[in-house]
Amino acid sequence: MEGVADELMRQMLTSINRYDLCITEFVRIVDSLLPERVFYKNSPELLNGGYTKSKTPIRVQLLGQEPNWMAENANRAIELGSHGVDLNFGCPAKTVNKNRGGAVLLKSPEDIYKIVSKVREALPEYSILSAKIRLGFDDSSLFEEIVSAVSSAKADQLTIHARTKLDGYKPPAYWHHIGRIRDKTNIELIANGEIWSFGDATQCIKEAQTNNLMLGRGALALPNLADVIKFGHQPMPWSTVCNLLREYAELELIGDKSYYFSSRLKQWLRYLKIQYPQAELLFSQIKLLKNKNEILSIVNLLTDK
Ligand SMILES: Cc1cc2nc3c(=O)[nH]c(=O)nc-3n(C[C@H](O)[C@H](O)[C@H](O)COP(=O)(O)O)c2cc1C
């Protein structure tokens, strides 16, 4: 998740859950082969064999519209150690869509086909190629065509965020649309959207008819959500979240984005508030603060209670 699930967040969440895979924030591809340093900046895990510190594989996500440049950059990601490549056809951001990247491509399954097949041709056979889509742009009328474009272009996996671009992030997610195409395609399907709890995951698996799930915001709101779903663990108590918050704060401060420390922490608290009322209190205490030490002392004070 762009601007949210960066290396530090990935490191933390994969250290407390047994995720099968982590997708990076997207790398924007326009009209060039990006230098290696761009990939390393986006995914420092590439310097660690493509794994987070707790050995969860990561996969680089690319967002762009020009098939040849997408293919060249996909190849580079693989050469640098990414565990496969993921192509983003779901991003609703205006700037991205204006340049014909992300969700706007859902209006044109043939363009999706061209991109996916070019990337497939360029990659070694063993590399997993996945794509991420929504149900459509304004509505789901092209959904089957989009799925068929991705699968006939020989991608291996398809993640479906079960909403249209127009739906944005508004609940509900329409998981049954995934179930409805289940028998019409051979591609491995992964369901995504509005999974916040064990109950949501169970219902999603039933409606989407796949056991493969991708977590989004829910993974930030309940830090051990993956293990709650996968292994029936109890949701993490607030006291454990507090320890994580402190750990995260320290990681942020030593990381190369420490300048953004206060906004990063506030951002995570906005998600935590969804599951923990205590996060609301903490948020209100630090919301006007920018100084790192002041923030850290309040985090320590409140989380000690
Ligand atoms: C702040 C934010 C950033 C996101 N960035 C990406 C991204 O870079 N790539 C991507 O495929 N999806 C991205 N998404 C979409 C999520 O991966 C996910 O598909 C969506 O939030 C639906 O799942 P959820 O309801 O569980 O959050 C982003 C979502 C949010 C809220």
PDB file of N, CA and C and ligand atoms in Angstrom, residues 1-4 23-26 61 86 88 132 134 161 163 169 192-196 214-218 271, ligand 1:
ATOM      1  N   MET A   1       0.836  -1.187   0.000  1.00  0.00           N
ATOM      2  CA  MET A   1       0.000   0.000   0.000  1.00  0.00           C
ATOM      3  C   MET A   1       0.876   1.243   0.000  1.00  0.00           C
ATOM      4  N   GLU A   2       0.696   2.013  -1.072  1.00  0.00           N
ATOM      5  CA  GLU A   2       1.507   3.213  -1.306  1.00  0.00           C
ATOM      6  C   GLU A   2       1.451   4.177  -0.115  1.00  0.00           C
ATOM      7  N   GLY A   3       2.615   4.571   0.362  1.00  0.00           N
ATOM      8  CA  GLY A   3       2.688   5.536   1.455  1.00  0.00           C
ATOM      9  C   GLY A   3       2.372   4.946   2.819  1.00  0.00           C
ATOM     10  N   VAL A   4       2.055   3.680   2.871  1.00  0.00           N
ATOM     11  CA  VAL A   4       1.664   3.059   4.146  1.00  0.00           C
ATOM     12  C   VAL A   4       2.515   1.823   4.436  1.00  0.00           C
ATOM     13  N   ILE A  23       3.415  -7.611  -0.938  1.00  0.00           N
ATOM     14  CA  ILE A  23       3.605  -6.826  -2.164  1.00  0.00           C
ATOM     15  C   ILE A  23       4.108  -5.443  -1.758  1.00  0.00           C
ATOM     16  N   THR A  24       5.076  -4.926  -2.507  1.00  0.00           N
ATOM     17  CA  THR A  24       5.647  -3.611  -2.156  1.00  0.00           C
ATOM     18  C   THR A  24       4.684  -2.491  -2.569  1.00  0.00           C
ATOM     19  N   GLU A  25       5.009  -1.277  -2.133  1.00  0.00           N
ATOM     20  CA  GLU A  25       4.328  -0.107  -2.695  1.00  0.00           C
ATOM     21  C   GLU A  25       4.672  -0.098  -4.193  1.00  0.00           C
ATOM     22  N   PHE A  26       3.844   0.565  -5.001  1.00  0.00           N
ATOM     23  CA  PHE A  26       4.133   0.471  -6.436  1.00  0.00           C
ATOM     24  C   PHE A  26       5.321   1.332  -6.855  1.00  0.00           C
ATOM     25  N   GLN A  61       5.794  -4.356  -6.975  1.00  0.00           N
ATOM     26  CA  GLN A  61       4.630  -4.005  -7.791  1.00  0.00           C
ATOM     27  C   GLN A  61       4.980  -2.849  -8.724  1.00  0.00           C
ATOM     28  N   ASP A  86       4.285  -7.935  -9.616  1.00  0.00           N
ATOM     29  CA  ASP A  86       2.846  -7.673  -9.571  1.00  0.00           C
ATOM     30  C   ASP A  86       2.551  -6.404 -10.369  1.00  0.00           C
ATOM     31  N   ASN A  88      -0.087  -3.324 -11.222  1.00  0.00           N
ATOM     32  CA  ASN A  88      -1.199  -2.624 -10.585  1.00  0.00           C
ATOM     33  C   ASN A  88      -2.165  -2.051 -11.624  1.00  0.00           C
ATOM     34  N   LYS A 132      -3.150  -7.062 -10.271  1.00  0.00           N
ATOM     35  CA  LYS A 132      -4.157  -6.644  -9.283  1.00  0.00           C
ATOM     36  C   LYS A 132      -5.161  -5.757  -9.981  1.00  0.00           C
ATOM     37  N   ARG A 134      -9.477  -4.135 -10.030  1.00  0.00           N
ATOM     38  CA  ARG A 134     -10.771  -3.953  -9.370  1.00  0.00           C
ATOM     39  C   ARG A 134     -11.836  -4.575 -10.263  1.00  0.00           C
ATOM     40  N   HIS A 161      -9.581  -6.770  -6.093  1.00  0.00           N
ATOM     41  CA  HIS A 161     -10.162  -5.899  -5.081  1.00  0.00           C
ATOM     42  C   HIS A 161     -11.628  -5.750  -5.495  1.00  0.00           C
ATOM     43  N   ARG A 163     -14.273  -4.220  -5.657  1.00  0.00           N
ATOM     44  CA  ARG A 163     -15.011  -2.968  -5.792  1.00  0.00           C
ATOM     45  C   ARG A 163     -14.592  -2.336  -7.103  1.00  0.00           C
ATOM     46  N   TYR A 169     -13.177   3.196  -1.731  1.00  0.00           N
ATOM     47  CA  TYR A 169     -12.898   2.281  -0.614  1.00  0.00           C
ATOM     48  C   TYR A 169     -14.137   2.120   0.266  1.00  0.00           C
ATOM     49  N   ASN A 192      -9.649  -9.750  -2.314  1.00  0.00           N
ATOM     50  CA  ASN A 192      -9.211  -8.605  -1.522  1.00  0.00           C
ATOM     51  C   ASN A 192     -10.371  -7.615  -1.357  1.00  0.00           C
ATOM     52  N   GLY A 193     -10.342  -6.935  -0.228  1.00  0.00           N
ATOM     53  CA  GLY A 193     -11.298  -5.858   0.024  1.00  0.00           C
ATOM     54  C   GLY A 193     -12.147  -6.106   1.249  1.00  0.00           C
ATOM     55  N   GLU A 194     -12.057  -5.169   2.211  1.00  0.00           N
ATOM     56  CA  GLU A 194     -12.978  -5.152   3.358  1.00  0.00           C
ATOM     57  C   GLU A 194     -12.846  -6.384   4.258  1.00  0.00           C
ATOM     58  N   ILE A 195     -11.626  -6.874   4.413  1.00  0.00           N
ATOM     59  CA  ILE A 195     -11.401  -7.991   5.347  1.00  0.00           C
ATOM     60  C   ILE A 195     -10.765  -7.414   6.615  1.00  0.00           C
ATOM     61  N   TRP A 196     -11.560  -7.356   7.664  1.00  0.00           N
ATOM     62  CA  TRP A 196     -11.128  -6.710   8.915  1.00  0.00           C
ATOM     63  C   TRP A 196     -11.057  -7.696  10.075  1.00  0.00           C
ATOM     64  N   MET A 214      -5.891 -11.452   0.194  1.00  0.00           N
ATOM     65  CA  MET A 214      -4.920 -10.370   0.370  1.00  0.00           C
ATOM     66  C   MET A 214      -5.522  -9.374   1.356  1.00  0.00           C
ATOM     67  N   LEU A 215      -4.711  -8.963   2.334  1.00  0.00           N
ATOM     68  CA  LEU A 215      -5.202  -7.988   3.309  1.00  0.00           C
ATOM     69  C   LEU A 215      -4.755  -6.593   2.911  1.00  0.00           C
ATOM     70  N   GLY A 216      -5.609  -5.614   3.191  1.00  0.00           N
ATOM     71  CA  GLY A 216      -5.252  -4.222   2.940  1.00  0.00           C
ATOM     72  C   GLY A 216      -5.246  -3.467   4.258  1.00  0.00           C
ATOM     73  N   ARG A 217      -6.181  -2.527   4.406  1.00  0.00           N
ATOM     74  CA  ARG A 217      -6.206  -1.674   5.596  1.00  0.00           C
ATOM     75  C   ARG A 217      -6.378  -2.460   6.888  1.00  0.00           C
ATOM     76  N   GLY A 218      -7.073  -3.597   6.789  1.00  0.00           N
ATOM     77  CA  GLY A 218      -7.309  -4.417   7.982  1.00  0.00           C
ATOM     78  C   GLY A 218      -6.017  -4.862   8.648  1.00  0.00           C
ATOM     79  N   TYR A 271      -5.520   4.130  11.390  1.00  0.00           N
ATOM     80  CA  TYR A 271      -6.015   2.770  11.119  1.00  0.00           C
ATOM     81  C   TYR A 271      -6.288   2.031  12.430  1.00  0.00           C
TER      82      TYR A 271
HETATM   83  C1  LIG B   1      -3.482   4.383   1.391  1.00  0.00           C
HETATM   84  C2  LIG B   1      -3.651   3.225   0.441  1.00  0.00           C
HETATM   85  C3  LIG B   1      -2.625   2.921  -0.431  1.00  0.00           C
HETATM   86  C4  LIG B   1      -2.761   1.842  -1.325  1.00  0.00           C
HETATM   87  N1  LIG B   1      -1.726   1.553  -2.177  1.00  0.00           N
HETATM   88  C5  LIG B   1      -1.832   0.486  -3.009  1.00  0.00           C
HETATM   89  C6  LIG B   1      -0.748   0.108  -3.859  1.00  0.00           C
HETATM   90  O1  LIG B   1       0.314   0.750  -3.891  1.00  0.00           O
HETATM   91  N2  LIG B   1      -0.920  -0.980  -4.646  1.00  0.00           N
HETATM   92  C7  LIG B   1      -2.070  -1.716  -4.626  1.00  0.00           C
HETATM   93  O2  LIG B   1      -2.166  -2.710  -5.349  1.00  0.00           O
HETATM   94  N3  LIG B   1      -3.097  -1.381  -3.841  1.00  0.00           N
HETATM   95  C8  LIG B   1      -3.005  -0.308  -3.033  1.00  0.00           C
HETATM   96  N4  LIG B   1      -4.061   0.016  -2.229  1.00  0.00           N
HETATM   97  C9  LIG B   1      -5.274  -0.805  -2.242  1.00  0.00           C
HETATM   98  C10 LIG B   1      -5.188  -1.923  -1.210  1.00  0.00           C
HETATM   99  O3  LIG B   1      -4.120  -2.779  -1.521  1.00  0.00           O
HETATM  100  C11 LIG B   1      -6.465  -2.753  -1.204  1.00  0.00           C
HETATM  101  O4  LIG B   1      -6.654  -3.305  -2.471  1.00  0.00           O
HETATM  102  C12 LIG B   1      -7.703  -1.924  -0.848  1.00  0.00           C
HETATM  103  O5  LIG B   1      -7.453  -1.055   0.230  1.00  0.00           O
HETATM  104  C13 LIG B   1      -8.869  -2.832  -0.515  1.00  0.00           C
HETATM  105  O6  LIG B   1      -8.582  -3.664   0.566  1.00  0.00           O
HETATM  106  P1  LIG B   1      -9.066  -3.268   2.056  1.00  0.00           P
HETATM  107  O7  LIG B   1     -10.550  -2.935   1.979  1.00  0.00           O
HETATM  108  O8  LIG B   1      -8.779  -4.529   2.845  1.00  0.00           O
HETATM  109  O9  LIG B   1      -8.246  -2.115   2.490  1.00  0.00           O
HETATM  110  C14 LIG B   1      -3.965   1.083  -1.337  1.00  0.00           C
HETATM  111  C15 LIG B   1      -4.989   1.408  -0.443  1.00  0.00           C
HETATM  112  C16 LIG B   1      -4.853   2.465   0.433  1.00  0.00           C
HETATM  113  C17 LIG B   1      -5.990   2.781   1.388  1.00  0.00           C
END
